[in-house]
Amino acid sequence: MEHASGTHSIFNQTPPLTDYNLFASDTALQEAVRREGAGWATPELHEAGAELGACTLYEHARLANRVTPVLHNFNAQGERIDSIEFHPSWHALMRGIIGRGYHSSPWAPGETAPSGAHAARSGVHAARAAGYLMQAQIESGTLCPTTMTYGAIAAMRRDPALAREWVPRLLTREYDARDIRFEDKRGGLIGMGMTEKQGGSDVRANTTRAQRSTDGSYRLTGHKWFFSAPQCDAHLVLAQSGTGLSCFFMPRRLPDGTLNGIYIQRLKDKLGNRSNASSEVEFIDAWATLLGEEGRGIPTILEMGTFTRLDCCTGSAGMMRQAVVQSLHHAQHRKTFGSLLIEQPLMRSVLADLALESEAATALSLRLARAFDSELPGEIALRRALTSAAKFWVCKRGCELAAEAMEVLGGNGYTEELPLARMAREMPVNSIWEGSGNIMCLDVLRAFGRSNVTRDVVLHELSGARGNHPHYDAALERFAAGIDAGALNEAHARRFTQSFVTLMQAQLLMAGATGASSRAAAEAFCATRLGESGWGAVFGASDAQLDVNAILTRAWDRN
Ligand SMILES: Cc1cc2nc3c(=O)[nH]c(=O)nc-3n(C[C@H](O)[C@H](O)[C@H](O)COP(=O)(O)OP(=O)(O)OC[C@H]3O[C@@H](n4cnc5c(N)ncnc54)[C@H](O)[C@@H]3O)c2cc1C
């Protein structure tokens, strides 16, 4: 492509990557969807993939992050309004996500029974995860209220009043941004408030107090240091009440339409996730109702948190996929030293390694989502251990992958005109919020340490792939021996979690290795990730002999 300007011809610049189908061009995602019981969703995922690949959405994503939300505490008359003003592109993106149902689709009537039990249609969480993974390739700030609503519904359905009065309107696919009482709205969003100044991971340190009123409702006084999407119609919050830390349902507006006692102090000035408003708030006599048992606030809100942790993993997997696709597209167009980057052996090693990591993240996210589709004891045990493990590993790998992918694009990758710089800033937040890396690894230890069920379920799942690759067999033996020797200790929790996740990823890739290209990817993953010495400390540094051609062709099949 050559263009003339006043001073020079413009050539050897990569054309923009837009207007392609995110689903049709992603072989690994299509295979994972079928493997995890969501094949029935293929037509709607194709449709979503086409919509999401449109160039208008890339522009909305850029604008929503450039023109960031503004807090207005007061109106022209000096009355308190605590309202957030967003760029129209934010609203356009939100309309799309809600329209596709990623805030609630698995809970919709006809999809699942309470808590996901006896799914009327199997694979609903896996199908949603596939859509969410594509959505994450476009913009991530809007995922925050989306995932919080998805998770909150799981907890709210357990409360008969909320299940009756709130949940049905959360299931609609209408994005209603009006700041009015929920009773008059066509759809809604829910957030969560746990973190306080003195501690986020250790929420037992919360000082916000809840006072019971004579009618059984509560009044909360205190603060939250991080309170994302404060425009949501309600939040689940933690506060100390009579018998300990409890979970409360706190609407933004009271039934008479007036604002609840939630005062937004300011918005956070963040590295990334800039389209999304994250605030600091104070509660002064804020009205709320108890959700779950008094004193059992942590397990109640963690029911929500388990879903949002799944989405941290899936969201990072989505951004990884977009980073890989942008890298491959660039490498196919950019020439250096007389040939295309995609033809240069060292660049091919880097690209193949990135593609493997992305495919493994996709496979893992969808497998984890399937564990949410079932109430079989084995699946419950698996999701108990794998959710934290997958969140830890995929979100960490996503940070490294985004930085490497940015470099594939050279200087252009570092600029705001292309999405990779934004993604590199976006990746770390998935690792931090909803429980940061160490907290996730400590949770994995707890899951394995509590009973032998987790150990037995995980080893059973992993043993199915035995005999396919010598590195896999040896790594599985080391992993099993580590559990049996009681080697689970905090200092080595990251190492243990890494072994667990990479084995799970290898097992999934091998299970899906039914064709030549998927076999090449599975073989390469085992060769590079499971050797005793570990793989290269950076992408592209392995000395294993890989079928790079098959891996790259599989990774990017634009049609
Ligand atoms: C953009 C953004 C939006 C957010 N939105 C919300 C929101 O809407 N609602 C909400 O409730 N929270 C929100 N959070 C807060 C987030 O969940 C917390 O920041 C996070 O859980 C960590 O808590 P902390 O900041 O208090 O760090 P700390 O708890 O002080 O932890 C600091 C570090 O120490 C590590 N650590 C802690 N304990 C141990 C241990 N025992 N052993 C080893 N390492 C340990 C942690 O892994 C972490 O790396 C948001 C955060 C961000 C960045």
XYZ file of C-alpha atoms and ligand atoms in Angstrom:
612
model
C 0.000 0.000 0.000
C 1.586 3.306 -1.047
C 0.282 6.855 -0.468
C 1.876 10.111 -1.499
C 2.083 13.050 0.893
C 3.707 16.443 0.258
C 7.173 15.320 1.260
C 7.288 11.575 0.849
C 5.464 8.421 -0.088
C 3.985 6.441 2.742
C 4.626 2.717 2.423
C 5.343 -0.305 4.609
C 2.756 0.745 7.198
C 0.338 -1.917 8.379
C -3.316 -1.363 7.422
C -5.744 -1.209 10.359
C -7.091 -4.522 11.555
C -10.845 -4.040 11.683
C -13.997 -5.398 10.155
C -13.248 -9.055 10.678
C -15.146 -11.747 12.551
C -13.565 -12.368 15.959
C -15.188 -15.774 16.239
C -14.842 -17.095 12.702
C -11.134 -16.236 12.736
C -10.417 -17.940 16.072
C -10.054 -21.691 15.598
C -9.035 -22.325 19.219
C -12.105 -20.515 20.546
C -14.455 -22.368 18.214
C -12.976 -25.701 19.265
C -13.159 -24.801 22.965
C -16.804 -23.773 22.618
C -17.651 -27.180 21.152
C -15.503 -29.050 23.690
C -17.105 -27.344 26.665
C -20.712 -28.040 25.700
C -21.628 -24.703 24.148
C -21.678 -25.696 20.483
C -25.355 -24.703 20.311
C -24.276 -21.064 20.798
C -22.153 -21.035 17.633
C -24.611 -18.999 15.491
C -24.965 -16.215 18.082
C -21.219 -16.210 18.728
C -20.631 -15.796 14.989
C -23.002 -12.838 15.025
C -21.303 -11.310 18.065
C -17.884 -11.903 16.502
C -18.901 -9.949 13.395
C -20.413 -7.082 15.404
C -17.407 -6.824 17.708
C -14.916 -6.787 14.849
C -16.494 -3.667 13.331
C -14.232 -0.631 13.122
C -16.796 1.589 14.876
C -16.329 -0.369 18.107
C -12.559 0.111 18.075
C -13.174 3.829 17.833
C -15.716 3.757 20.669
C -13.150 1.922 22.788
C -10.474 4.502 22.052
C -12.779 7.427 22.780
C -14.272 5.990 25.978
C -10.745 5.690 27.353
C -9.503 9.062 26.112
C -12.438 11.096 27.387
C -12.699 9.656 30.852
C -15.644 9.868 33.292
C -16.226 13.020 35.299
C -17.756 13.174 38.762
C -20.340 15.880 39.455
C -21.042 16.065 43.176
C -23.538 18.955 42.887
C -26.014 20.357 40.391
C -26.378 24.009 39.427
C -28.630 24.591 42.438
C -26.043 23.221 44.854
C -27.947 20.026 45.516
C -25.972 16.825 45.988
C -26.246 14.600 42.895
C -23.040 12.466 42.945
C -23.490 11.729 39.280
C -20.950 10.402 36.774
C -20.771 11.832 33.261
C -19.506 9.402 30.607
C -18.535 9.896 26.988
C -21.273 8.686 24.587
C -18.903 5.927 23.446
C -19.075 4.381 26.934
C -22.827 4.183 26.619
C -22.587 2.757 23.100
C -20.276 -0.003 24.345
C -22.503 -0.714 27.349
C -25.559 -0.978 25.106
C -23.730 -3.600 23.056
C -22.610 -5.709 26.029
C -25.983 -5.662 27.729
C -27.709 -6.311 24.402
C -25.578 -9.443 24.032
C -26.549 -10.457 27.575
C -23.050 -10.834 29.028
C -24.234 -9.326 32.337
C -26.837 -12.029 32.956
C -27.559 -14.494 30.129
C -26.866 -17.720 32.103
C -29.443 -16.681 34.696
C -32.203 -15.921 32.215
C -35.397 -18.000 32.421
C -35.098 -21.227 30.527
C -31.322 -21.230 30.801
C -30.603 -22.498 34.322
C -32.340 -23.407 37.550
C -31.194 -21.706 40.811
C -27.420 -21.675 41.333
C -26.865 -23.190 37.969
C -28.198 -26.552 39.085
C -29.743 -28.812 36.464
C -28.998 -26.484 33.607
C -31.946 -26.589 31.269
C -29.453 -25.885 28.558
C -25.941 -27.119 29.226
C -22.972 -24.884 28.564
C -24.656 -21.531 29.288
C -21.719 -20.205 31.319
C -19.265 -21.522 28.743
C -21.241 -19.879 25.912
C -21.313 -16.576 27.763
C -17.580 -16.872 28.519
C -16.853 -17.217 24.799
C -18.792 -14.016 24.106
C -17.179 -12.216 27.017
C -13.751 -13.279 25.752
C -14.501 -11.596 22.441
C -15.950 -8.518 24.113
C -12.722 -8.149 26.127
C -10.802 -7.855 22.863
C -12.465 -4.534 22.211
C -12.712 -2.677 25.538
C -12.286 -3.633 29.175
C -13.586 -0.802 31.354
C -17.139 -1.686 30.423
C -16.534 -5.253 31.548
C -16.377 -4.098 35.182
C -20.083 -3.373 35.792
C -20.924 -6.237 33.436
C -19.082 -8.918 35.383
C -20.164 -7.496 38.754
C -23.800 -7.773 37.698
C -23.270 -11.323 36.423
C -21.744 -12.345 39.770
C -24.159 -10.390 41.952
C -27.182 -12.103 40.441
C -25.832 -15.454 41.671
C -25.860 -14.147 45.260
C -29.097 -12.144 44.934
C -31.087 -15.133 43.691
C -30.723 -16.679 47.127
C -32.746 -13.849 48.691
C -36.476 -14.231 47.903
C -37.241 -10.484 47.987
C -34.327 -9.548 45.743
C -35.008 -12.489 43.473
C -38.552 -11.193 43.033
C -38.077 -7.430 42.928
C -34.630 -6.945 41.388
C -33.406 -9.970 39.489
C -36.042 -10.068 36.699
C -35.118 -6.532 35.601
C -31.406 -7.366 35.705
C -32.095 -10.139 33.224
C -33.404 -7.820 30.541
C -31.033 -6.964 27.738
C -31.787 -3.266 28.009
C -29.083 -0.840 29.043
C -30.878 1.871 30.985
C -28.392 4.548 32.075
C -30.994 6.851 33.618
C -30.127 7.874 37.164
C -33.573 7.214 38.589
C -34.978 4.739 41.098
C -34.629 1.144 40.002
C -38.361 0.532 40.165
C -38.826 2.790 37.111
C -35.999 1.379 35.029
C -35.965 -1.150 32.210
C -32.640 -2.726 33.205
C -29.959 -2.319 35.849
C -26.412 -2.929 37.017
C -24.932 -4.066 40.336
C -21.480 -3.406 41.845
C -19.547 -4.487 44.939
C -17.865 -2.669 47.823
C -15.410 -4.552 50.011
C -12.069 -2.755 50.003
C -11.395 -0.133 52.678
C -8.358 2.059 53.283
C -6.847 -0.179 55.951
C -7.198 -3.398 53.949
C -8.531 -4.948 50.790
C -7.263 -8.525 50.811
C -7.948 -8.845 54.523
C -11.563 -7.669 54.545
C -11.928 -8.770 58.151
C -10.239 -5.430 58.879
C -13.351 -3.593 57.562
C -14.541 -0.899 59.959
C -17.792 0.150 58.246
C -20.577 -0.488 60.744
C -24.157 -1.627 60.149
C -26.849 -0.740 62.675
C -30.061 -2.735 62.624
C -33.305 -0.690 62.500
C -36.561 -1.770 64.089
C -38.023 -2.739 60.697
C -35.159 -5.199 60.113
C -33.277 -3.065 57.591
C -29.830 -1.602 58.374
C -28.055 1.766 58.355
C -24.402 1.721 57.316
C -21.769 4.265 58.273
C -18.180 4.066 57.075
C -16.323 4.135 53.782
C -15.007 2.143 50.821
C -11.617 2.973 49.331
C -12.363 1.347 45.992
C -15.972 1.367 44.779
C -16.099 0.853 41.033
C -19.038 1.801 38.849
C -20.745 3.885 41.558
C -23.484 4.677 39.025
C -24.751 1.103 39.465
C -28.296 0.734 40.759
C -27.052 -1.102 43.850
C -23.919 -2.576 45.394
C -23.250 -5.592 47.577
C -21.144 -4.268 50.453
C -19.451 -5.677 53.524
C -19.875 -4.128 56.966
C -19.491 -5.147 60.596
C -22.806 -5.902 62.260
C -23.812 -7.584 65.533
C -22.231 -10.956 64.883
C -19.344 -10.026 62.602
C -18.787 -9.169 58.968
C -22.022 -9.317 56.977
C -23.049 -8.704 53.377
C -25.584 -5.987 52.590
C -27.546 -4.979 49.539
C -27.333 -1.201 49.186
C -29.343 0.572 46.442
C -28.121 3.850 44.976
C -31.581 5.387 45.325
C -34.275 4.744 47.905
C -37.740 3.578 46.834
C -38.978 7.216 47.010
C -36.376 8.135 44.404
C -34.055 10.155 46.665
C -30.351 9.351 46.817
C -29.236 6.878 49.484
C -26.538 8.009 51.952
C -23.671 7.088 49.579
C -21.350 10.053 49.028
C -18.827 9.787 46.216
C -15.643 11.522 47.395
C -13.614 11.376 44.213
C -12.737 9.178 41.227
C -9.486 7.218 41.139
C -6.806 8.358 38.690
C -5.792 4.983 37.264
C -3.077 3.461 35.064
C -5.667 1.774 32.851
C -9.342 0.864 32.959
C -9.816 4.540 32.388
C -13.229 4.409 30.747
C -14.638 2.913 33.953
C -15.335 5.131 36.965
C -13.727 3.753 40.143
C -14.539 5.848 43.172
C -13.967 6.386 46.865
C -17.195 6.638 48.838
C -18.450 7.406 52.298
C -21.636 5.941 53.727
C -23.607 8.129 56.118
C -26.608 6.273 57.452
C -26.916 4.503 54.127
C -29.959 2.244 53.965
C -29.349 -1.420 53.183
C -30.806 -4.874 53.651
C -28.988 -7.946 54.877
C -28.040 -10.461 52.201
C -27.376 -13.967 53.441
C -26.752 -14.839 57.052
C -25.564 -12.206 59.496
C -21.871 -12.717 60.270
C -21.386 -14.773 57.061
C -20.634 -11.831 54.813
C -17.435 -13.201 53.306
C -18.903 -16.445 51.894
C -21.960 -14.513 50.693
C -20.001 -11.915 48.737
C -17.518 -14.544 47.572
C -20.345 -16.227 45.728
C -20.308 -13.091 43.572
C -16.494 -12.969 43.626
C -16.104 -16.466 42.211
C -17.851 -15.372 39.025
C -15.901 -12.140 38.738
C -12.662 -14.088 39.194
C -13.679 -16.356 36.335
C -14.203 -13.199 34.271
C -10.780 -11.777 35.207
C -9.306 -14.909 33.658
C -11.582 -14.818 30.616
C -11.118 -11.066 30.161
C -7.337 -11.404 30.193
C -7.569 -14.348 27.787
C -9.577 -12.105 25.461
C -7.023 -9.317 25.553
C -4.262 -11.871 24.973
C -6.078 -13.081 21.893
C -6.434 -9.549 20.522
C -2.764 -8.833 21.232
C -1.739 -11.964 19.322
C -3.997 -11.164 16.402
C -2.695 -7.606 16.174
C 0.870 -8.984 16.272
C 0.266 -11.547 13.548
C -1.519 -9.019 11.370
C 1.350 -6.579 11.720
C 3.970 -9.242 11.058
C 2.169 -10.188 7.845
C 2.416 -6.611 6.537
C 5.590 -5.081 7.899
C 8.882 -5.599 6.086
C 12.289 -5.191 7.698
C 15.637 -5.945 6.125
C 13.942 -6.934 2.883
C 11.382 -9.444 4.101
C 8.138 -9.584 6.036
C 8.425 -9.979 9.797
C 6.308 -13.114 9.589
C 9.094 -14.684 7.507
C 11.887 -13.913 9.961
C 12.835 -16.993 12.060
C 13.324 -15.186 15.359
C 10.073 -13.252 15.030
C 8.297 -16.505 14.170
C 9.555 -18.043 17.410
C 8.173 -15.107 19.373
C 4.824 -15.133 17.561
C 4.374 -18.898 17.932
C 5.095 -18.675 21.642
C 2.573 -15.839 22.046
C -0.023 -17.829 20.109
C 0.480 -20.882 22.325
C 0.001 -18.829 25.477
C -3.152 -17.248 24.103
C -4.642 -20.562 22.984
C -3.919 -22.121 26.375
C -5.588 -19.168 28.132
C -8.671 -19.509 25.921
C -8.942 -23.254 26.498
C -8.548 -22.836 30.246
C -11.135 -20.038 30.506
C -13.764 -22.047 28.671
C -13.039 -25.195 30.690
C -13.326 -23.220 33.895
C -16.613 -21.692 32.722
C -17.943 -25.191 32.079
C -17.256 -26.040 35.713
C -19.825 -23.313 36.537
C -22.342 -25.068 34.337
C -22.648 -28.089 36.580
C -23.431 -28.909 40.183
C -21.764 -32.317 40.028
C -19.445 -32.675 43.049
C -16.366 -33.089 40.858
C -17.074 -29.876 38.954
C -17.736 -27.968 42.188
C -14.416 -29.189 43.581
C -12.634 -28.313 40.349
C -13.999 -24.778 40.154
C -13.181 -24.262 43.847
C -9.484 -24.825 43.116
C -9.193 -23.787 39.489
C -10.891 -20.380 39.650
C -8.212 -18.778 41.806
C -5.438 -20.707 40.084
C -6.552 -19.693 36.599
C -7.086 -16.075 37.622
C -3.585 -15.923 39.066
C -1.808 -17.506 36.149
C -3.677 -16.136 33.132
C -3.742 -12.564 34.462
C -0.011 -12.686 35.179
C 0.837 -14.172 31.778
C -1.403 -11.586 30.142
C 0.770 -8.752 31.472
C 3.886 -10.276 29.947
C 2.179 -11.167 26.701
C 0.778 -7.665 26.185
C 4.211 -6.110 26.630
C 5.784 -8.521 24.140
C 2.976 -8.076 21.605
C 3.356 -4.310 21.827
C 7.007 -4.739 20.889
C 6.102 -6.831 17.850
C 4.457 -3.671 16.502
C 7.582 -1.658 17.233
C 7.066 2.020 18.010
C 3.518 1.993 16.658
C 2.579 -0.527 19.354
C 3.468 2.007 22.036
C 1.139 4.679 20.719
C -2.480 5.271 21.637
C -3.732 4.995 18.046
C -3.548 1.202 18.248
C -5.170 -0.862 21.032
C -2.071 -2.604 22.390
C -0.828 0.219 24.609
C -4.252 0.375 26.238
C -4.283 -3.389 26.726
C -0.828 -3.376 28.314
C -2.151 -0.843 30.851
C -5.346 -2.818 31.277
C -3.847 -6.244 31.986
C -2.481 -5.643 35.522
C -5.829 -4.665 36.997
C -7.249 -8.134 36.369
C -4.363 -9.467 38.418
C -4.934 -7.019 41.284
C -8.670 -6.746 41.812
C -10.961 -9.554 42.917
C -8.046 -10.931 44.911
C -4.470 -10.270 43.860
C -1.913 -12.903 42.837
C -0.665 -14.063 46.234
C -4.164 -14.166 47.658
C -5.230 -16.392 44.753
C -2.318 -18.777 45.322
C -3.028 -18.981 49.062
C -6.630 -19.808 48.170
C -5.432 -22.618 45.892
C -3.453 -24.064 48.810
C -6.557 -23.888 50.993
C -8.616 -25.717 48.371
C -6.067 -28.533 48.121
C -5.346 -28.618 51.850
C -8.922 -28.747 53.086
C -9.796 -32.254 51.903
C -8.582 -34.971 49.564
C -11.548 -34.391 47.261
C -9.871 -31.543 45.365
C -6.658 -33.511 45.035
C -8.503 -36.601 43.771
C -10.672 -34.642 41.313
C -7.724 -32.704 39.900
C -5.481 -35.765 39.568
C -8.323 -37.671 37.931
C -8.859 -34.841 35.435
C -5.147 -34.633 34.683
C -4.508 -38.373 34.465
C -6.721 -38.661 31.359
C -3.954 -37.137 29.246
C -1.194 -39.427 30.521
C 0.887 -41.152 27.881
C 0.676 -38.378 25.277
C 3.884 -36.543 26.041
C 6.897 -37.483 28.206
C 7.186 -33.943 29.635
C 3.527 -34.051 30.662
C 3.853 -37.420 32.366
C 6.940 -36.308 34.283
C 5.395 -32.963 35.286
C 2.242 -34.698 36.490
C 4.284 -37.095 38.595
C 6.192 -34.228 40.194
C 2.941 -32.356 40.856
C 1.205 -35.385 42.427
C 4.265 -36.216 44.519
C 4.332 -32.613 45.742
C 0.783 -32.860 47.068
C 1.334 -36.283 48.604
C 4.508 -35.204 50.336
C 2.507 -32.464 52.015
C 4.722 -29.944 50.262
C 1.966 -27.343 50.158
C 3.396 -24.334 51.876
C 2.844 -20.623 51.475
C 6.361 -19.842 50.338
C 5.963 -22.128 47.316
C 2.306 -21.417 46.576
C 3.060 -19.633 43.301
C 5.191 -22.520 42.058
C 2.490 -25.017 42.989
C -0.239 -22.969 41.280
C 1.869 -22.550 38.155
C 2.352 -26.338 37.933
C -1.363 -26.956 38.433
C -2.450 -24.477 35.768
C 0.117 -25.373 33.125
C -0.781 -29.053 33.533
C -4.467 -28.206 33.166
C -3.721 -26.169 30.044
C -1.595 -28.940 28.540
C -4.269 -31.505 29.307
C -6.925 -29.356 27.613
C -4.809 -28.787 24.516
C -4.107 -32.504 24.271
C -7.782 -33.348 24.744
C -8.583 -31.034 21.857
C -5.751 -32.282 19.630
C -7.812 -33.978 16.983
C -6.269 -32.388 13.885
C -2.753 -31.661 12.673
C -2.672 -28.013 13.799
C -4.168 -28.657 17.246
C -1.715 -31.539 17.727
C 1.154 -29.223 16.833
C -0.039 -26.670 19.408
C -0.492 -29.288 22.151
C 2.891 -30.850 21.458
C 4.591 -27.426 21.457
C 2.897 -26.404 24.701
C 4.144 -29.527 26.484
C 7.605 -29.187 24.973
C 7.995 -25.561 26.004
C 6.035 -25.306 29.277
C 6.457 -28.605 31.073
C 10.142 -29.474 30.889
C 11.874 -29.706 34.255
C 13.947 -26.597 33.680
C 10.927 -24.528 32.618
C 10.851 -22.583 29.406
C 12.611 -19.410 28.383
C 12.157 -16.552 30.818
C 10.841 -14.429 27.932
C 8.588 -15.291 25.007
C 10.367 -16.917 22.074
C 13.364 -18.160 24.082
C 12.640 -21.875 24.144
C 15.093 -24.201 22.406
C 12.430 -26.845 21.656
C 11.819 -27.770 18.008
C 8.274 -26.582 17.239
C 6.029 -26.833 14.217
C 5.903 -23.054 13.997
C 4.199 -23.057 10.637
C 1.230 -25.067 11.903
C 0.953 -22.994 15.077
C 0.933 -19.659 13.234
C -1.507 -20.758 10.547
C -3.845 -22.055 13.210
C -3.602 -18.861 15.259
C -4.773 -16.435 12.623
C -7.222 -17.549 10.045
C -8.916 -14.388 8.863
C -11.975 -15.018 6.788
C -9.115 -0.110 39.397
C -9.530 -0.807 40.647
C -10.883 -0.926 40.924
C -11.307 -1.576 42.076
N -12.632 -1.696 42.312
C -13.058 -2.271 43.465
C -14.447 -2.366 43.769
O -15.307 -1.982 42.984
N -14.809 -2.911 44.941
C -13.894 -3.374 45.833
O -14.283 -3.854 46.886
N -12.567 -3.306 45.573
C -12.130 -2.776 44.418
N -10.787 -2.703 44.141
C -9.845 -3.059 45.183
C -9.080 -4.350 44.959
O -9.940 -5.447 45.035
C -7.970 -4.385 46.027
O -7.066 -3.342 45.735
C -7.250 -5.711 46.069
O -8.118 -6.713 46.549
C -6.006 -5.662 46.973
O -6.295 -5.082 48.215
P -5.401 -3.887 48.768
O -5.298 -2.838 47.726
O -5.908 -3.487 50.090
O -3.935 -4.508 48.946
P -3.410 -5.347 50.190
O -4.470 -6.214 50.738
O -2.721 -4.444 51.103
O -2.338 -6.281 49.473
C -1.102 -5.763 48.953
C -0.301 -6.924 48.358
O 0.012 -7.859 49.380
C -0.341 -9.166 48.979
N -0.741 -9.914 50.163
C -1.756 -9.624 51.017
N -1.804 -10.548 51.996
C -0.796 -11.436 51.764
C -0.313 -12.622 52.417
N -0.930 -13.109 53.488
N 0.750 -13.257 51.885
C 1.356 -12.811 50.779
N 0.957 -11.695 50.121
C -0.111 -11.031 50.605
C -1.476 -8.983 47.971
O -1.542 -10.074 47.058
C -1.032 -7.689 47.291
O -0.137 -8.008 46.257
C -10.341 -2.086 42.981
C -8.986 -1.965 42.690
C -8.580 -1.341 41.538
C -7.112 -1.222 41.248
